[in-house]
Amino acid sequence: MGAWGFKIFENDDAADFVAEFENSGAVAVAGALDVACNNLDYIEAPDGSVALAAAAIVAATSGKSEFLSEPAETALRNVSNWQALSGLKGKAIQAVECVSSPNSELMELWAEAAPADAANFKNELNRLRAALR
C-alpha cells in the first residue's frame, strides 16, 4: 500500500500530492476531490489517499491543521491561492464519505491490516470528517 502509518499523510501518494499542491494550489485540491467524488463505482487506493490529503488541506484552512504533515503545512503557507480552498469544504466532506465507502480500495486494504491499525485509520477518517463540518 505504500503506507507507513494510519495518518492522512503517512503514505506515498499523499506525500507525493504535496508537490502537486505546491505547484497548482487550489486547482490540485479541487481536482483530487473531484476524482474521488466522480469515481462512484470504485475508488482506487492512490486516488483515495490523495483525496484524503486534499480534504485535510481544506480542513487546515479552517484552523484544523493537525492532519497535515510538515511539508503539507509549509506548502499551505506558500501557496498563493489557498483562500479559494475554504470554498471546497462541501466537496471535501463528500470525498471523505466516498473514500470511506465499501467501494474504496483504500478501505479494503485497511480492512486487511492489523485490527488496531484499521481502527486507527477509521478513527482518523472520523476525526477528519468532524473537522470539516
JSON list of C-alpha atoms in Angstrom, two decimals:
[
{"chain": "A", "resi": 1, "resn": "MET", "atom": "CA", "xyz": [0.00, 0.00, 0.00]},
{"chain": "A", "resi": 2, "resn": "GLY", "atom": "CA", "xyz": [2.99, 2.34, 0.40]},
{"chain": "A", "resi": 3, "resn": "ALA", "atom": "CA", "xyz": [1.85, 3.40, 3.87]},
{"chain": "A", "resi": 4, "resn": "TRP", "atom": "CA", "xyz": [3.98, 3.70, 6.96]},
{"chain": "A", "resi": 5, "resn": "GLY", "atom": "CA", "xyz": [1.18, 4.77, 9.27]},
{"chain": "A", "resi": 6, "resn": "PHE", "atom": "CA", "xyz": [-2.55, 5.38, 9.54]},
{"chain": "A", "resi": 7, "resn": "LYS", "atom": "CA", "xyz": [-2.47, 9.19, 9.44]},
{"chain": "A", "resi": 8, "resn": "ILE", "atom": "CA", "xyz": [-3.61, 11.05, 6.33]},
{"chain": "A", "resi": 9, "resn": "PHE", "atom": "CA", "xyz": [-0.12, 11.95, 5.05]},
{"chain": "A", "resi": 10, "resn": "GLU", "atom": "CA", "xyz": [1.60, 8.71, 6.12]},
{"chain": "A", "resi": 11, "resn": "ASN", "atom": "CA", "xyz": [1.58, 7.14, 2.67]},
{"chain": "A", "resi": 12, "resn": "ASP", "atom": "CA", "xyz": [3.45, 7.68, -0.58]},
{"chain": "A", "resi": 13, "resn": "ASP", "atom": "CA", "xyz": [0.51, 9.01, -2.59]},
{"chain": "A", "resi": 14, "resn": "ALA", "atom": "CA", "xyz": [-0.48, 11.70, -0.09]},
{"chain": "A", "resi": 15, "resn": "ALA", "atom": "CA", "xyz": [3.16, 12.68, 0.43]},
{"chain": "A", "resi": 16, "resn": "ASP", "atom": "CA", "xyz": [3.65, 13.00, -3.34]},
{"chain": "A", "resi": 17, "resn": "PHE", "atom": "CA", "xyz": [0.49, 15.12, -3.60]},
{"chain": "A", "resi": 18, "resn": "VAL", "atom": "CA", "xyz": [2.19, 17.86, -1.59]},
{"chain": "A", "resi": 19, "resn": "ALA", "atom": "CA", "xyz": [4.38, 18.71, -4.61]},
{"chain": "A", "resi": 20, "resn": "GLU", "atom": "CA", "xyz": [1.33, 18.89, -6.87]},
{"chain": "A", "resi": 21, "resn": "PHE", "atom": "CA", "xyz": [-0.38, 21.14, -4.32]},
{"chain": "A", "resi": 22, "resn": "GLU", "atom": "CA", "xyz": [2.70, 23.39, -4.17]},
{"chain": "A", "resi": 23, "resn": "ASN", "atom": "CA", "xyz": [2.61, 23.77, -7.95]},
{"chain": "A", "resi": 24, "resn": "SER", "atom": "CA", "xyz": [-1.14, 24.15, -8.52]},
{"chain": "A", "resi": 25, "resn": "GLY", "atom": "CA", "xyz": [-2.70, 25.13, -5.19]},
{"chain": "A", "resi": 26, "resn": "ALA", "atom": "CA", "xyz": [-6.49, 25.07, -5.04]},
{"chain": "A", "resi": 27, "resn": "VAL", "atom": "CA", "xyz": [-6.71, 23.62, -8.57]},
{"chain": "A", "resi": 28, "resn": "ALA", "atom": "CA", "xyz": [-4.85, 20.48, -7.43]},
{"chain": "A", "resi": 29, "resn": "VAL", "atom": "CA", "xyz": [-7.05, 20.13, -4.36]},
{"chain": "A", "resi": 30, "resn": "ALA", "atom": "CA", "xyz": [-10.28, 20.54, -6.33]},
{"chain": "A", "resi": 31, "resn": "GLY", "atom": "CA", "xyz": [-9.08, 18.02, -8.90]},
{"chain": "A", "resi": 32, "resn": "ALA", "atom": "CA", "xyz": [-8.19, 15.44, -6.26]},
{"chain": "A", "resi": 33, "resn": "LEU", "atom": "CA", "xyz": [-11.57, 15.82, -4.58]},
{"chain": "A", "resi": 34, "resn": "ASP", "atom": "CA", "xyz": [-13.35, 15.53, -7.94]},
{"chain": "A", "resi": 35, "resn": "VAL", "atom": "CA", "xyz": [-11.58, 12.26, -8.76]},
{"chain": "A", "resi": 36, "resn": "ALA", "atom": "CA", "xyz": [-12.83, 10.68, -5.54]},
{"chain": "A", "resi": 37, "resn": "CYS", "atom": "CA", "xyz": [-16.34, 12.09, -5.85]},
{"chain": "A", "resi": 38, "resn": "ASN", "atom": "CA", "xyz": [-16.71, 11.12, -9.51]},
{"chain": "A", "resi": 39, "resn": "ASN", "atom": "CA", "xyz": [-15.49, 7.51, -9.17]},
{"chain": "A", "resi": 40, "resn": "LEU", "atom": "CA", "xyz": [-18.60, 6.14, -7.52]},
{"chain": "A", "resi": 41, "resn": "ASP", "atom": "CA", "xyz": [-18.12, 2.63, -8.90]},
{"chain": "A", "resi": 42, "resn": "TYR", "atom": "CA", "xyz": [-14.72, 2.07, -7.30]},
{"chain": "A", "resi": 43, "resn": "ILE", "atom": "CA", "xyz": [-12.07, 4.39, -5.91]},
{"chain": "A", "resi": 44, "resn": "GLU", "atom": "CA", "xyz": [-8.51, 3.15, -6.34]},
{"chain": "A", "resi": 45, "resn": "ALA", "atom": "CA", "xyz": [-6.26, 3.44, -3.27]},
{"chain": "A", "resi": 46, "resn": "PRO", "atom": "CA", "xyz": [-3.94, 6.12, -4.72]},
{"chain": "A", "resi": 47, "resn": "ASP", "atom": "CA", "xyz": [-6.92, 8.31, -5.65]},
{"chain": "A", "resi": 48, "resn": "GLY", "atom": "CA", "xyz": [-8.43, 7.81, -2.21]},
{"chain": "A", "resi": 49, "resn": "SER", "atom": "CA", "xyz": [-5.20, 8.70, -0.43]},
{"chain": "A", "resi": 50, "resn": "VAL", "atom": "CA", "xyz": [-4.79, 11.86, -2.49]},
{"chain": "A", "resi": 51, "resn": "ALA", "atom": "CA", "xyz": [-8.42, 12.86, -1.91]},
{"chain": "A", "resi": 52, "resn": "LEU", "atom": "CA", "xyz": [-7.96, 12.49, 1.85]},
{"chain": "A", "resi": 53, "resn": "ALA", "atom": "CA", "xyz": [-4.81, 14.62, 1.67]},
{"chain": "A", "resi": 54, "resn": "ALA", "atom": "CA", "xyz": [-6.74, 17.26, -0.27]},
{"chain": "A", "resi": 55, "resn": "ALA", "atom": "CA", "xyz": [-9.56, 17.15, 2.29]},
{"chain": "A", "resi": 56, "resn": "ALA", "atom": "CA", "xyz": [-7.02, 17.59, 5.11]},
{"chain": "A", "resi": 57, "resn": "ILE", "atom": "CA", "xyz": [-5.65, 20.66, 3.34]},
{"chain": "A", "resi": 58, "resn": "VAL", "atom": "CA", "xyz": [-9.18, 22.08, 3.13]},
{"chain": "A", "resi": 59, "resn": "ALA", "atom": "CA", "xyz": [-9.70, 21.40, 6.85]},
{"chain": "A", "resi": 60, "resn": "ALA", "atom": "CA", "xyz": [-6.48, 23.28, 7.59]},
{"chain": "A", "resi": 61, "resn": "THR", "atom": "CA", "xyz": [-7.93, 26.45, 6.07]},
{"chain": "A", "resi": 62, "resn": "SER", "atom": "CA", "xyz": [-10.41, 26.44, 8.98]},
{"chain": "A", "resi": 63, "resn": "GLY", "atom": "CA", "xyz": [-7.67, 26.08, 11.57]},
{"chain": "A", "resi": 64, "resn": "LYS", "atom": "CA", "xyz": [-7.71, 22.28, 11.72]},
{"chain": "A", "resi": 65, "resn": "SER", "atom": "CA", "xyz": [-4.11, 21.68, 10.64]},
{"chain": "A", "resi": 66, "resn": "GLU", "atom": "CA", "xyz": [-3.46, 18.68, 12.91]},
{"chain": "A", "resi": 67, "resn": "PHE", "atom": "CA", "xyz": [-3.88, 16.33, 9.93]},
{"chain": "A", "resi": 68, "resn": "LEU", "atom": "CA", "xyz": [-1.11, 17.92, 7.86]},
{"chain": "A", "resi": 69, "resn": "SER", "atom": "CA", "xyz": [2.45, 16.72, 7.57]},
{"chain": "A", "resi": 70, "resn": "GLU", "atom": "CA", "xyz": [5.19, 19.30, 8.00]},
{"chain": "A", "resi": 71, "resn": "PRO", "atom": "CA", "xyz": [5.76, 19.53, 4.21]},
{"chain": "A", "resi": 72, "resn": "ALA", "atom": "CA", "xyz": [2.00, 20.00, 3.66]},
{"chain": "A", "resi": 73, "resn": "GLU", "atom": "CA", "xyz": [1.90, 22.79, 6.27]},
{"chain": "A", "resi": 74, "resn": "THR", "atom": "CA", "xyz": [4.82, 24.51, 4.55]},
{"chain": "A", "resi": 75, "resn": "ALA", "atom": "CA", "xyz": [3.12, 24.15, 1.17]},
{"chain": "A", "resi": 76, "resn": "LEU", "atom": "CA", "xyz": [-0.11, 25.63, 2.52]},
{"chain": "A", "resi": 77, "resn": "ARG", "atom": "CA", "xyz": [1.77, 28.68, 3.82]},
{"chain": "A", "resi": 78, "resn": "ASN", "atom": "CA", "xyz": [3.46, 29.14, 0.43]},
{"chain": "A", "resi": 79, "resn": "VAL", "atom": "CA", "xyz": [0.52, 28.62, -1.92]},
{"chain": "A", "resi": 80, "resn": "SER", "atom": "CA", "xyz": [-0.83, 31.95, -3.10]},
{"chain": "A", "resi": 81, "resn": "ASN", "atom": "CA", "xyz": [-4.41, 30.91, -3.80]},
{"chain": "A", "resi": 82, "resn": "TRP", "atom": "CA", "xyz": [-5.07, 29.00, -0.58]},
{"chain": "A", "resi": 83, "resn": "GLN", "atom": "CA", "xyz": [-8.08, 31.20, 0.30]},
{"chain": "A", "resi": 84, "resn": "ALA", "atom": "CA", "xyz": [-10.02, 29.50, -2.52]},
{"chain": "A", "resi": 85, "resn": "LEU", "atom": "CA", "xyz": [-9.73, 26.23, -0.59]},
{"chain": "A", "resi": 86, "resn": "SER", "atom": "CA", "xyz": [-12.30, 27.21, 2.02]},
{"chain": "A", "resi": 87, "resn": "GLY", "atom": "CA", "xyz": [-14.98, 27.08, -0.70]},
{"chain": "A", "resi": 88, "resn": "LEU", "atom": "CA", "xyz": [-14.22, 23.38, -1.20]},
{"chain": "A", "resi": 89, "resn": "LYS", "atom": "CA", "xyz": [-15.41, 22.25, 2.23]},
{"chain": "A", "resi": 90, "resn": "GLY", "atom": "CA", "xyz": [-18.60, 20.56, 0.94]},
{"chain": "A", "resi": 91, "resn": "LYS", "atom": "CA", "xyz": [-16.68, 18.73, -1.76]},
{"chain": "A", "resi": 92, "resn": "ALA", "atom": "CA", "xyz": [-14.06, 17.66, 0.81]},
{"chain": "A", "resi": 93, "resn": "ILE", "atom": "CA", "xyz": [-16.74, 16.19, 3.07]},
{"chain": "A", "resi": 94, "resn": "GLN", "atom": "CA", "xyz": [-18.21, 14.33, 0.11]},
{"chain": "A", "resi": 95, "resn": "ALA", "atom": "CA", "xyz": [-14.77, 12.98, -0.86]},
{"chain": "A", "resi": 96, "resn": "VAL", "atom": "CA", "xyz": [-14.15, 11.65, 2.66]},
{"chain": "A", "resi": 97, "resn": "GLU", "atom": "CA", "xyz": [-17.54, 9.93, 2.52]},
{"chain": "A", "resi": 98, "resn": "CYS", "atom": "CA", "xyz": [-16.72, 8.39, -0.87]},
{"chain": "A", "resi": 99, "resn": "VAL", "atom": "CA", "xyz": [-13.30, 7.17, 0.25]},
{"chain": "A", "resi": 100, "resn": "SER", "atom": "CA", "xyz": [-14.91, 5.71, 3.40]},
{"chain": "A", "resi": 101, "resn": "SER", "atom": "CA", "xyz": [-17.41, 3.69, 1.36]},
{"chain": "A", "resi": 102, "resn": "PRO", "atom": "CA", "xyz": [-17.30, -0.05, 0.62]},
{"chain": "A", "resi": 103, "resn": "ASN", "atom": "CA", "xyz": [-16.38, 0.89, -2.98]},
{"chain": "A", "resi": 104, "resn": "SER", "atom": "CA", "xyz": [-12.97, 2.10, -1.86]},
{"chain": "A", "resi": 105, "resn": "GLU", "atom": "CA", "xyz": [-9.80, 0.09, -2.35]},
{"chain": "A", "resi": 106, "resn": "LEU", "atom": "CA", "xyz": [-8.23, 2.03, 0.50]},
{"chain": "A", "resi": 107, "resn": "MET", "atom": "CA", "xyz": [-10.90, 0.78, 2.89]},
{"chain": "A", "resi": 108, "resn": "GLU", "atom": "CA", "xyz": [-10.36, -2.77, 1.61]},
{"chain": "A", "resi": 109, "resn": "LEU", "atom": "CA", "xyz": [-6.63, -2.53, 2.21]},
{"chain": "A", "resi": 110, "resn": "TRP", "atom": "CA", "xyz": [-7.08, -1.18, 5.73]},
{"chain": "A", "resi": 111, "resn": "ALA", "atom": "CA", "xyz": [-9.61, -3.94, 6.47]},
{"chain": "A", "resi": 112, "resn": "GLU", "atom": "CA", "xyz": [-6.84, -6.44, 5.64]},
{"chain": "A", "resi": 113, "resn": "ALA", "atom": "CA", "xyz": [-4.38, -4.71, 8.00]},
{"chain": "A", "resi": 114, "resn": "ALA", "atom": "CA", "xyz": [-3.99, -5.46, 11.69]},
{"chain": "A", "resi": 115, "resn": "PRO", "atom": "CA", "xyz": [-7.25, -4.72, 13.53]},
{"chain": "A", "resi": 116, "resn": "ALA", "atom": "CA", "xyz": [-5.69, -1.95, 15.64]},
{"chain": "A", "resi": 117, "resn": "ASP", "atom": "CA", "xyz": [-4.27, -0.25, 12.53]},
{"chain": "A", "resi": 118, "resn": "ALA", "atom": "CA", "xyz": [-7.60, -0.48, 10.73]},
{"chain": "A", "resi": 119, "resn": "ALA", "atom": "CA", "xyz": [-9.38, 1.01, 13.75]},
{"chain": "A", "resi": 120, "resn": "ASN", "atom": "CA", "xyz": [-6.85, 3.84, 13.96]},
{"chain": "A", "resi": 121, "resn": "PHE", "atom": "CA", "xyz": [-7.34, 4.64, 10.27]},
{"chain": "A", "resi": 122, "resn": "LYS", "atom": "CA", "xyz": [-11.14, 4.69, 10.61]},
{"chain": "A", "resi": 123, "resn": "ASN", "atom": "CA", "xyz": [-10.80, 6.94, 13.66]},
{"chain": "A", "resi": 124, "resn": "GLU", "atom": "CA", "xyz": [-8.57, 9.30, 11.66]},
{"chain": "A", "resi": 125, "resn": "LEU", "atom": "CA", "xyz": [-11.23, 9.49, 8.93]},
{"chain": "A", "resi": 126, "resn": "ASN", "atom": "CA", "xyz": [-13.90, 10.23, 11.53]},
{"chain": "A", "resi": 127, "resn": "ARG", "atom": "CA", "xyz": [-11.76, 13.00, 13.01]},
{"chain": "A", "resi": 128, "resn": "LEU", "atom": "CA", "xyz": [-11.19, 14.49, 9.55]},
{"chain": "A", "resi": 129, "resn": "ARG", "atom": "CA", "xyz": [-14.88, 14.31, 8.76]},
{"chain": "A", "resi": 130, "resn": "ALA", "atom": "CA", "xyz": [-15.67, 16.13, 12.02]},
{"chain": "A", "resi": 131, "resn": "ALA", "atom": "CA", "xyz": [-13.00, 18.76, 11.36]},
{"chain": "A", "resi": 132, "resn": "LEU", "atom": "CA", "xyz": [-14.58, 19.57, 8.00]},
{"chain": "A", "resi": 133, "resn": "ARG", "atom": "CA", "xyz": [-18.05, 20.17, 9.48]}
]
